[in-house]
mmCIF file of C-alpha atoms in Angstrom:
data_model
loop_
_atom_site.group_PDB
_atom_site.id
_atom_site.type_symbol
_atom_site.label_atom_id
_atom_site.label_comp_id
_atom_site.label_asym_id
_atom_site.label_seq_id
_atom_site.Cartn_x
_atom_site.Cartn_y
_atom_site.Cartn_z
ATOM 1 C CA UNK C 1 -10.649 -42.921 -96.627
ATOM 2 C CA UNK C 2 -12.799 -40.354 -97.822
ATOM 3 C CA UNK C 3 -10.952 -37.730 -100.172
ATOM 4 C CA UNK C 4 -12.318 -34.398 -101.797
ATOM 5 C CA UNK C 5 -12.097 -36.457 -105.397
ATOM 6 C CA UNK C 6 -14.889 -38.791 -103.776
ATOM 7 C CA UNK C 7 -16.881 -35.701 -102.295
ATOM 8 C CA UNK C 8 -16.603 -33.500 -105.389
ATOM 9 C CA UNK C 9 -18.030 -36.630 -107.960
ATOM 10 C CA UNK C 10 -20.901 -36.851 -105.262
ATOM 11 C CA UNK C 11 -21.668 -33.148 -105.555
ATOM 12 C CA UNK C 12 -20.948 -33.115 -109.108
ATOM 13 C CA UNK C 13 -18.321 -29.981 -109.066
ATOM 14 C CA UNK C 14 -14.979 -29.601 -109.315
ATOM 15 C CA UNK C 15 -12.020 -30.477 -106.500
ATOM 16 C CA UNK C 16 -11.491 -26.853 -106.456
ATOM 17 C CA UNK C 17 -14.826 -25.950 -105.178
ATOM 18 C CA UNK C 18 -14.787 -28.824 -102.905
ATOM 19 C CA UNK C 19 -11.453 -27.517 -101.035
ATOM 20 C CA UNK C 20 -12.741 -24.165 -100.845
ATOM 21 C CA UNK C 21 -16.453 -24.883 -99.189
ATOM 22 C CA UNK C 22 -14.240 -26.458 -96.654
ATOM 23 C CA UNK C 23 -11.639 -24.203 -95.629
ATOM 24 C CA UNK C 24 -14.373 -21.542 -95.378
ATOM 25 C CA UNK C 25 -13.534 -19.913 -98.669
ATOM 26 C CA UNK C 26 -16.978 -18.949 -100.349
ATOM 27 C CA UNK C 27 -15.588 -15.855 -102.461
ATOM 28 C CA UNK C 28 -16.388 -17.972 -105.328
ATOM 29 C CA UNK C 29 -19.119 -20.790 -104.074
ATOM 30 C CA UNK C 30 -22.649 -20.081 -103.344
ATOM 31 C CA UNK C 31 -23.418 -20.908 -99.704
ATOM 32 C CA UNK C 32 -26.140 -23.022 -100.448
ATOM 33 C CA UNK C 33 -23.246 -25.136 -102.408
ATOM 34 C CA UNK C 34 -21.444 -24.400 -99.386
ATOM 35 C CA UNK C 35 -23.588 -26.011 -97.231
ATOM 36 C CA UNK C 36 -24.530 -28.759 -99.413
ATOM 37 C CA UNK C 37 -20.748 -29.645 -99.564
ATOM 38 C CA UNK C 38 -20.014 -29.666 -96.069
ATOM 39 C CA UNK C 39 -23.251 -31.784 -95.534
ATOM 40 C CA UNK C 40 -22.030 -34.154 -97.812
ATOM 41 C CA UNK C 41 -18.274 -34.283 -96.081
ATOM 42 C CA UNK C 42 -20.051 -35.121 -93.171
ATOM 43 C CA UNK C 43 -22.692 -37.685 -94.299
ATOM 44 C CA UNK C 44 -19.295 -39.394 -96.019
ATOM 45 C CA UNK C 45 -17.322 -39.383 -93.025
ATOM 46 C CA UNK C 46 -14.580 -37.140 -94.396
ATOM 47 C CA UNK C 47 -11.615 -36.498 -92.042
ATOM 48 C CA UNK C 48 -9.733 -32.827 -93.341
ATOM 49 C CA UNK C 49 -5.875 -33.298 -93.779
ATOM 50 C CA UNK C 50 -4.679 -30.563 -91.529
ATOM 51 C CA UNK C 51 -1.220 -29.914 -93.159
ATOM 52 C CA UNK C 52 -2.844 -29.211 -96.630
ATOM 53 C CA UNK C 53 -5.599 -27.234 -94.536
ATOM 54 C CA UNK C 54 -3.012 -25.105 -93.231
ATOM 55 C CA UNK C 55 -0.994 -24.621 -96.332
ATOM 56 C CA UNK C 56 -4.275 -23.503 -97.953
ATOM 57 C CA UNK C 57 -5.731 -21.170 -95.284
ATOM 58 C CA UNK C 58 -1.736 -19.969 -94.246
ATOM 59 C CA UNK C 59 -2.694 -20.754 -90.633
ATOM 60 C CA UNK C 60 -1.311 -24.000 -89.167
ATOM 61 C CA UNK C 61 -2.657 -23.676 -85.774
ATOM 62 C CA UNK C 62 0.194 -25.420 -84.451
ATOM 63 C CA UNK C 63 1.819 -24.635 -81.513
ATOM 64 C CA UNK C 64 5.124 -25.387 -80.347
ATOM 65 C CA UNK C 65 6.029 -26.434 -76.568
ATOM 66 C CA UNK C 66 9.506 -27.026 -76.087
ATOM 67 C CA UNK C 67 11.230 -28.459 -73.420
ATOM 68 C CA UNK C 68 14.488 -28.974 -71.742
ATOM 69 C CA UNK C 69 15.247 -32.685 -71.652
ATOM 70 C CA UNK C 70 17.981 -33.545 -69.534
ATOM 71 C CA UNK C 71 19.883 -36.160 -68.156
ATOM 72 C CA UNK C 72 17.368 -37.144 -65.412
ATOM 73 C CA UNK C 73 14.363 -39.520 -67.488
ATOM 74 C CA UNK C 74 11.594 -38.282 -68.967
ATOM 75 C CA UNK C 75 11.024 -34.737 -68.463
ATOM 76 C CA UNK C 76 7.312 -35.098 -67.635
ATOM 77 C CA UNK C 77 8.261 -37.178 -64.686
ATOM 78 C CA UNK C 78 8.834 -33.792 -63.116
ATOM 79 C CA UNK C 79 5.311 -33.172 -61.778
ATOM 80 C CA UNK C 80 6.117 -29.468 -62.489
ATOM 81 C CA UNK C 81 6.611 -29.833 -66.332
ATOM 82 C CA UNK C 82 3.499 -31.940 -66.553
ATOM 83 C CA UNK C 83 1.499 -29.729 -64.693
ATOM 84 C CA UNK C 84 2.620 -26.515 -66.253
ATOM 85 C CA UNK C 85 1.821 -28.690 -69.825
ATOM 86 C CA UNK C 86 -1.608 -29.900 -68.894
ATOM 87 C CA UNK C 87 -2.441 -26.393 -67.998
ATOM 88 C CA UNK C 88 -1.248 -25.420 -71.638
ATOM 89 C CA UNK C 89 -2.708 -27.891 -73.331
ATOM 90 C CA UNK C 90 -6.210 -26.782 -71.878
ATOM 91 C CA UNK C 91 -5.948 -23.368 -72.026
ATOM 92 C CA UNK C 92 -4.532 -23.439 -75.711
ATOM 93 C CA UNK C 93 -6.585 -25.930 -77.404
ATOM 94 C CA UNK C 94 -9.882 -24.024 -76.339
ATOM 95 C CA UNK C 95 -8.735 -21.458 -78.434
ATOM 96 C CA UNK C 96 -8.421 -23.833 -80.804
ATOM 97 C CA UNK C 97 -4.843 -24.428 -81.483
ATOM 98 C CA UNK C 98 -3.003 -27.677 -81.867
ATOM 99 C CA UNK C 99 -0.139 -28.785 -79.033
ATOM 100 C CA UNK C 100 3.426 -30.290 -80.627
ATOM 101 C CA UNK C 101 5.493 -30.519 -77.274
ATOM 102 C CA UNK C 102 9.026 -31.186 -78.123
ATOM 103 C CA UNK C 103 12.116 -32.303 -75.560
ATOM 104 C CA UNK C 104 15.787 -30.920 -76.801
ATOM 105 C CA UNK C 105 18.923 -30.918 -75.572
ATOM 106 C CA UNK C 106 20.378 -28.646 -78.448
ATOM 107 C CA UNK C 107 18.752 -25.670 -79.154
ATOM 108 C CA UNK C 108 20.445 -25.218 -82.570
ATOM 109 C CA UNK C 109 18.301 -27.665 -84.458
ATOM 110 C CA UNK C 110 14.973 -25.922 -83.035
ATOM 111 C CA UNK C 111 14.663 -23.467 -85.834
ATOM 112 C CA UNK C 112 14.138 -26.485 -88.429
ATOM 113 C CA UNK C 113 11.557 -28.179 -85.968
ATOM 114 C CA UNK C 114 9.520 -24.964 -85.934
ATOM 115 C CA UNK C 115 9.586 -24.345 -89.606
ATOM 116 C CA UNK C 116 9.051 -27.944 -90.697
ATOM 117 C CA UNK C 117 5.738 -28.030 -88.438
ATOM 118 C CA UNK C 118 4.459 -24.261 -89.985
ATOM 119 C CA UNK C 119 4.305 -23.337 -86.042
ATOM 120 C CA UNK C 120 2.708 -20.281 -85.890
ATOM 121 C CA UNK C 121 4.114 -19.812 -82.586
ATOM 122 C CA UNK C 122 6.116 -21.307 -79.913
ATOM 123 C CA UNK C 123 6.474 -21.612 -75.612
ATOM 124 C CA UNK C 124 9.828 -22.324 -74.027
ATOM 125 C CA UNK C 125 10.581 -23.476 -71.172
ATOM 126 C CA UNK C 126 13.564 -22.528 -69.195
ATOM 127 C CA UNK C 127 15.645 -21.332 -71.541
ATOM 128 C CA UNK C 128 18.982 -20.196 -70.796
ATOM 129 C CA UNK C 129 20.441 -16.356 -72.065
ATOM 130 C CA UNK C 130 22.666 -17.823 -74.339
ATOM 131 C CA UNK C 131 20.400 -19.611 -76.138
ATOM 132 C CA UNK C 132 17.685 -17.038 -76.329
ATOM 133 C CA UNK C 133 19.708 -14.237 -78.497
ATOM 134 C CA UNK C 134 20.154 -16.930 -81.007
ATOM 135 C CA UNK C 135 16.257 -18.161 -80.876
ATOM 136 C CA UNK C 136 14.775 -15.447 -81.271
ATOM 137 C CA UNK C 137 17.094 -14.141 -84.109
ATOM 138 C CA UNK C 138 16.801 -17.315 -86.022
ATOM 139 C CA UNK C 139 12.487 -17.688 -85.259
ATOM 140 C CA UNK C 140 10.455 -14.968 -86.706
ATOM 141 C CA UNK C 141 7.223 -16.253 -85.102
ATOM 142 C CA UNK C 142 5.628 -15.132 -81.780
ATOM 143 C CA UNK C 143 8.221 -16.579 -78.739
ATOM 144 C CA UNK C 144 6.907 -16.251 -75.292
ATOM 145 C CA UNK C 145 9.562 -17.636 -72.990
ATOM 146 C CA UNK C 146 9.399 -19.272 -69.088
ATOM 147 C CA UNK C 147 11.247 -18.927 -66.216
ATOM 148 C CA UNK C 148 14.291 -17.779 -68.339
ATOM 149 C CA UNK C 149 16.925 -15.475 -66.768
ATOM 150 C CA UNK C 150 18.400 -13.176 -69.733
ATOM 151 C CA UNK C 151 19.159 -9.075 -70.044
ATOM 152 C CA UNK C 152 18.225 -9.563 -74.075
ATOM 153 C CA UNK C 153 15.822 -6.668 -74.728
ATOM 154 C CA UNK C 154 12.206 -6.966 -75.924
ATOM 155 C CA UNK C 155 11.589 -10.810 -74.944
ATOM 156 C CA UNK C 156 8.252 -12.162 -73.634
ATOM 157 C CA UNK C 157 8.731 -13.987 -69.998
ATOM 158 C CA UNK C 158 6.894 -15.395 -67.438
ATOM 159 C CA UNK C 159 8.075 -16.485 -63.618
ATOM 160 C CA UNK C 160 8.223 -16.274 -60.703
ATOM 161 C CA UNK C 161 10.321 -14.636 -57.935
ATOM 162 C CA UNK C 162 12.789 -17.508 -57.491
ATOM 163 C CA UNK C 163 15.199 -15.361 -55.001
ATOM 164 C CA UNK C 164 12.318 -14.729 -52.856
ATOM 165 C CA UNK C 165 11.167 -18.494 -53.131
ATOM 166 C CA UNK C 166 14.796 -18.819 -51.907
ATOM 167 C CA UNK C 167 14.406 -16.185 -48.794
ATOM 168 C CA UNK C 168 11.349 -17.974 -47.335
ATOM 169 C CA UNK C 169 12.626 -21.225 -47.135
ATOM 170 C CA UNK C 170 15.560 -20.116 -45.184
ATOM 171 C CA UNK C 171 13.643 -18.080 -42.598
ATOM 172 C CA UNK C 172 11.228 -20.338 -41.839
ATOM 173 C CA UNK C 173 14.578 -22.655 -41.053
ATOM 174 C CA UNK C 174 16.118 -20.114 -39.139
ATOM 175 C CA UNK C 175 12.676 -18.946 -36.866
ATOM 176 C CA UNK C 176 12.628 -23.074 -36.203
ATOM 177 C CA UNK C 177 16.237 -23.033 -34.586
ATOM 178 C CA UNK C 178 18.256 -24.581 -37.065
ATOM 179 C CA UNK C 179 21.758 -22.969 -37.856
ATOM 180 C CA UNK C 180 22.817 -25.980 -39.895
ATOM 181 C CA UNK C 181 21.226 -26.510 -43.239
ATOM 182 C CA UNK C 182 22.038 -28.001 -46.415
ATOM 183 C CA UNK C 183 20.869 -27.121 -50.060
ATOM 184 C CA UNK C 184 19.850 -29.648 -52.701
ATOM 185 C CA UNK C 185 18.876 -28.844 -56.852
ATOM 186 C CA UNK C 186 20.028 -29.798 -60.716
ATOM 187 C CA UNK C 187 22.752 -27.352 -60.741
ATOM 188 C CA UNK C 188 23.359 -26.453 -63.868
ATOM 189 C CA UNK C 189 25.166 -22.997 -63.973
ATOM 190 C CA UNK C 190 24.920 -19.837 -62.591
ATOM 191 C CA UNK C 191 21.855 -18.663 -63.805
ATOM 192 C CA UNK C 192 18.089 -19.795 -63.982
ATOM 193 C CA UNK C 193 15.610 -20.911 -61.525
ATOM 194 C CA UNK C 194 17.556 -23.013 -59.724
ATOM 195 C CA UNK C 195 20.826 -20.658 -59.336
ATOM 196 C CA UNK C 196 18.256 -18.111 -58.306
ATOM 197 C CA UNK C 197 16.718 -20.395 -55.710
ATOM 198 C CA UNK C 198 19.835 -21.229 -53.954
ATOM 199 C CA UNK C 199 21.249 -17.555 -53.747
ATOM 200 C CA UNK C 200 18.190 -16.362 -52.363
ATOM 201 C CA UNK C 201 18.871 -18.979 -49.633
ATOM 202 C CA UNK C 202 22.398 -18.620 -49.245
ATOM 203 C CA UNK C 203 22.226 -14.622 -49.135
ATOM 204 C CA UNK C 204 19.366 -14.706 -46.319
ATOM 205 C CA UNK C 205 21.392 -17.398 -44.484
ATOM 206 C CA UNK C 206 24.443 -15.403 -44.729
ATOM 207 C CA UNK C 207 22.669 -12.269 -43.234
ATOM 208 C CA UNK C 208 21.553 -14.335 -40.400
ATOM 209 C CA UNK C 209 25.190 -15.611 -39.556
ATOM 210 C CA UNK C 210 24.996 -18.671 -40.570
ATOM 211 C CA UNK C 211 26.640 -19.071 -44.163
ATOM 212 C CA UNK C 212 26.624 -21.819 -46.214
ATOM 213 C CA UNK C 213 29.275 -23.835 -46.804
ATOM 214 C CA UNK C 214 29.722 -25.377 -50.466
ATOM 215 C CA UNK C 215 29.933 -28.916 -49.073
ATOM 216 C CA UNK C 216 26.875 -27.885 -48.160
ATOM 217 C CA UNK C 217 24.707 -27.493 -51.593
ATOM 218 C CA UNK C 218 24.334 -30.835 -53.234
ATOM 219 C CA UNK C 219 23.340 -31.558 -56.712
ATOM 220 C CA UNK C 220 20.236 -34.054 -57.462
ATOM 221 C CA UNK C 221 21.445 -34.177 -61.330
ATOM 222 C CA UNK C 222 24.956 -36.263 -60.481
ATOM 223 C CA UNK C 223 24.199 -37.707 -57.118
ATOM 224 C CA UNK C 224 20.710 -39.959 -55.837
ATOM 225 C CA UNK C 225 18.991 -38.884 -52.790
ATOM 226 C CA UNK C 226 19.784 -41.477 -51.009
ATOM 227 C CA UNK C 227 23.433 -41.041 -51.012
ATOM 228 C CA UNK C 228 22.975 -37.292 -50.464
ATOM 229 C CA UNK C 229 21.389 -38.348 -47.421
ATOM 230 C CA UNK C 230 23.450 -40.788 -46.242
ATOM 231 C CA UNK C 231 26.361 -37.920 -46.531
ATOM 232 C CA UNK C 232 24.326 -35.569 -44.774
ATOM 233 C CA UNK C 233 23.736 -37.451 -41.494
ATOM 234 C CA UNK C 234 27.749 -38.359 -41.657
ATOM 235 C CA UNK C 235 28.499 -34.619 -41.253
ATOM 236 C CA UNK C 236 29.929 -33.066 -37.820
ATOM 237 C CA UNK C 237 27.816 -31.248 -37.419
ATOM 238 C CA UNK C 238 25.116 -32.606 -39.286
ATOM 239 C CA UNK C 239 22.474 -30.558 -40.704
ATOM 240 C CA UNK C 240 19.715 -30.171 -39.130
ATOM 241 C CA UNK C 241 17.387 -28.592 -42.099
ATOM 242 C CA UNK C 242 17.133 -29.012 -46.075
ATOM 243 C CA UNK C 243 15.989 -26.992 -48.598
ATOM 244 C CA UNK C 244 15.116 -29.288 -51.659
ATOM 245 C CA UNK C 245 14.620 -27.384 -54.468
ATOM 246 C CA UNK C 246 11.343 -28.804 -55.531
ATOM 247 C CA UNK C 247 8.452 -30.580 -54.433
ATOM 248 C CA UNK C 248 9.931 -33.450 -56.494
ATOM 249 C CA UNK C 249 13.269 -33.732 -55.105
ATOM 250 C CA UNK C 250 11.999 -33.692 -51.349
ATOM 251 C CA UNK C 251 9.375 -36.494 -52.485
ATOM 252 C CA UNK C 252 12.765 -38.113 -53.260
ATOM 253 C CA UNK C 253 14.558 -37.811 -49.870
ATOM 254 C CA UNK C 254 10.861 -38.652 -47.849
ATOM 255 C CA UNK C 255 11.968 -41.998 -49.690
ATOM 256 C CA UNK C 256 15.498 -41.997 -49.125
ATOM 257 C CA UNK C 257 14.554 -41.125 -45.668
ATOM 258 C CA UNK C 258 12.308 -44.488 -45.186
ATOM 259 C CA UNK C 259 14.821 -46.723 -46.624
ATOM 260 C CA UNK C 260 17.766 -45.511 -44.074
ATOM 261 C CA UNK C 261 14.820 -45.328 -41.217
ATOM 262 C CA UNK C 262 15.800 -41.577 -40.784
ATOM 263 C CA UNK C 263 12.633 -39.585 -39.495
ATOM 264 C CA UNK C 264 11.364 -36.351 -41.082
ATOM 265 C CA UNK C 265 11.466 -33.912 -39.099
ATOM 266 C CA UNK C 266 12.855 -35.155 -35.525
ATOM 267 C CA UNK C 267 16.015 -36.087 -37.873
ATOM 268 C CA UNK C 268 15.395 -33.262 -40.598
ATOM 269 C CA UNK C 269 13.240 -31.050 -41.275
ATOM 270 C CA UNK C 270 12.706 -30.591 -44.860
ATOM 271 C CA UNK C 271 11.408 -27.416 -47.224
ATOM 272 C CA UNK C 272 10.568 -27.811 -50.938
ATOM 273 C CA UNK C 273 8.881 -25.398 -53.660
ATOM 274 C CA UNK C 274 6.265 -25.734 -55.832
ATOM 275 C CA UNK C 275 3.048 -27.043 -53.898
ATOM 276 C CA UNK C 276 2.242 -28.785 -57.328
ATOM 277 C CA UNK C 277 0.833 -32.096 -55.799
ATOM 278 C CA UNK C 278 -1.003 -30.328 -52.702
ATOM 279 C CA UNK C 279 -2.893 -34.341 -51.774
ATOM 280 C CA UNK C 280 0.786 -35.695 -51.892
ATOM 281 C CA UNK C 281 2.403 -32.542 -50.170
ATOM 282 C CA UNK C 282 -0.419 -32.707 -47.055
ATOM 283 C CA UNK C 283 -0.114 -36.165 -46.549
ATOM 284 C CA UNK C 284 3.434 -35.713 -45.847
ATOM 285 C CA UNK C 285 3.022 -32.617 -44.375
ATOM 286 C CA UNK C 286 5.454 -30.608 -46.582
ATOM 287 C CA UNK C 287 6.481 -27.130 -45.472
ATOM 288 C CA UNK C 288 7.145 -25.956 -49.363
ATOM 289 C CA UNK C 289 6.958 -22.790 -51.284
ATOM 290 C CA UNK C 290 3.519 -22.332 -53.386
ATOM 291 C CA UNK C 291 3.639 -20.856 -57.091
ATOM 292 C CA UNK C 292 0.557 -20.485 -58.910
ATOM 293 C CA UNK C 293 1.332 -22.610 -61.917
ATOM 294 C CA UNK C 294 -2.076 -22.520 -62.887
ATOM 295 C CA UNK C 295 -1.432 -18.524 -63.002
ATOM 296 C CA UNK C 296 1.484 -18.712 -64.729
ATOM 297 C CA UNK C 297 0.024 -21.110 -67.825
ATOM 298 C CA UNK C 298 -2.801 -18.420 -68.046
ATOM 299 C CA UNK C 299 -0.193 -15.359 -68.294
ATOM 300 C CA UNK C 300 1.743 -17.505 -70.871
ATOM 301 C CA UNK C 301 -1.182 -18.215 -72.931
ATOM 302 C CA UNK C 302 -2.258 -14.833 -73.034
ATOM 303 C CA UNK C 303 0.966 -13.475 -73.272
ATOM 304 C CA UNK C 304 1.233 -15.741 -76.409
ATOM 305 C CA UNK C 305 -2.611 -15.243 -77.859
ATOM 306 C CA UNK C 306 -1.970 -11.570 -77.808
ATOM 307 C CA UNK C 307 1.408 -11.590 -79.612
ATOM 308 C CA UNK C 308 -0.703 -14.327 -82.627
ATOM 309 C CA UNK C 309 -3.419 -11.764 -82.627
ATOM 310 C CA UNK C 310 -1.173 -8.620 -83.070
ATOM 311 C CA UNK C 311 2.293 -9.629 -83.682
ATOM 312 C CA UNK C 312 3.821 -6.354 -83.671
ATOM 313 C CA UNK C 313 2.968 -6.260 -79.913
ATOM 314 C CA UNK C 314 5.171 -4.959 -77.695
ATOM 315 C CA UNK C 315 6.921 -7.828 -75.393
ATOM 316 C CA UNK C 316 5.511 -8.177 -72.297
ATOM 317 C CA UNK C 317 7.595 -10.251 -69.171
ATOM 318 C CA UNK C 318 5.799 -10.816 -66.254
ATOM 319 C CA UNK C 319 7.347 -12.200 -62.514
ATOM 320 C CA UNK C 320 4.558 -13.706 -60.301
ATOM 321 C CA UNK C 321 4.553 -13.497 -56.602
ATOM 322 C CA UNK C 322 5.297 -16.882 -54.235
ATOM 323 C CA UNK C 323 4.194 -18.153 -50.660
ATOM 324 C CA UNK C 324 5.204 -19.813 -48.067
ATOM 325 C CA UNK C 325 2.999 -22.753 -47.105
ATOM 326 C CA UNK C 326 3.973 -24.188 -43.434
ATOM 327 C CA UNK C 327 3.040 -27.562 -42.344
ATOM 328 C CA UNK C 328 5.136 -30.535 -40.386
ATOM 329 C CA UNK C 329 8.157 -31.374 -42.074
ATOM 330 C CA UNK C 330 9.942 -28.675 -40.266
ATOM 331 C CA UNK C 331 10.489 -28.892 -36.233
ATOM 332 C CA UNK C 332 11.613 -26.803 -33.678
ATOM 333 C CA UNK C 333 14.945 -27.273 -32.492
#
């Protein structure tokens, strides 16, 4: 491997001058030596180390994506995370910035993993109000948060109307005919994108006269689909309709629904949210929620990109608009 030693005997100058050609510094090098330096790195082959780079120009370029991991595999098996991420990735790096994605489960240990990588700024993504007071207090870099539900003051966010998400789905239920429906997500609490989701369609339900039941709202994270299912169609009544909170999830019952020969929707009629996968979501026919994740990547970025260029910058937090998207997996009853 090529090092500046081996560059600076070819030039004939010191290592000193060598490093600072290279990192742009020409206070004290001529920029024909400049020029002649980095036209020897190159003829050489030389490959920069970018941790001593970034401890010599202060700037690391690095930054941080962190994500929930949970108790469900891989986190980018959600085609949510990976989309949101890919969008990221692209959006970031032509700005020229490096990617570190990291999955937790403790959010105490974070503030180590930030400094020990010199981020110079970081992305969460839904991240819970009691973990965010102690994040940001503990991380003096530029934080721009996602689809995190907190009253903490001055924090940068980006979502999406979640309780609306959960409105839609349950209207276009209830203008199909059915009066018995069923609710399935990771619960996890009572707060976040999920919680939000399911009051939105447990309130407009409610209004309508039909309330849902708690035996009613089913959660992914301890029980398959297929059992879910199974329990469903054993009800008296059974439910007629299902609200799945993601694309993902009601992916997962259009299998469970094969296996057990059940028929979406003469048998139920299914909603989801997301629209991430529109090829897979047309060729079953999903009736889902659309959120522009593409949108929301861009208003993260920029969100983020503004706070790096001007970090005294006042916190912005941002909640994007959703749509319904109808197509067959909900009938008329």
């Amino acid at each position: 491997m090529v090092t500046l030693k081996d560059i600076a005997a070819k030039a004939g100058v010191s290592m000193m001058t060598v490093s600072r050609a290279l990192n742009g510094n020409q206070n004290k090098v001529s920029s024909e030596t400049a020029e002649r330096i980095r036209a020897l790195a190159d003829e050489m082959g030389y490959i920069p180390n970018s941790s001593a780079r970034s401890l010599a120009v202060r700037s690391s370029r690095i930054i941080a994506v962190i994500i929930r991991d949970t108790d469900q595999g891989n986190p980018l098996m959600d085609p949510y995370t990976s989309y949101f991420l890919g969008n990221v990735v692209q959006i970031l790096e032509k700005q020229n910035y490096y990617i570190m994605v990291h999955f937790i489960r403790d959010y105490s240990d974070i503030t180590f993993g930030l400094r020990s990588w010199n981020a110079q700024g970081a992305l969460f993504l839904g991240v819970f109000d009691n973990e965010i007071r102690q994040i940001r207090q503990d991380n003096q870099i530029p934080l721009v948060f996602t689809d995190s539900y907190s009253n903490v003051r001055q924090m940068s966010n980006v979502g999406i109307d979640d309780y609306k998400g959960g409105c839609l789905a349950a209207e276009v239920l209830l203008s199909h005919g059915h009066r018995h429906v069923a609710f399935c997500g990771p619960l996890s609490g009572d707060t976040g994108v999920i919680a939000e989701r399911l009051k939105g369609f447990s309130d407009t339900l409610r209004k309508n006269g039909c309330p849902l039941s708690q035996d009613q709202i089913y959660n992914i994270a301890r029980i398959p689909a297929e059992k879910i299912l199974d329990k469903l169609l054993g009800c008296a009544p059974a439910p007629t309709g299902l609200f799945a909170s993601s694309d993902h999830i009601a992916w997962q019952f259009y299998n469970a629904a094969r296996k057990l020969k059940v028929s979406i929707p003469e048998d139920l009629s299914i909603v989801g949210f997301d629209d991430i996968a529109q090829d897979q979501s047309m060729i079953l026919g999903l009736t889902t929620i659309r959120q522009d994740i593409r949108l929301k990547a861009e208003q993260t970025c920029g969100i983020l990109l503004r706070h790096l260029d001007s970090p005294k910058s006042p916190s912005e937090s941002q909640i994007l608009d959703v749509e319904l998207i109808e197509r067959e997996s909900v009938r008329f009853i």
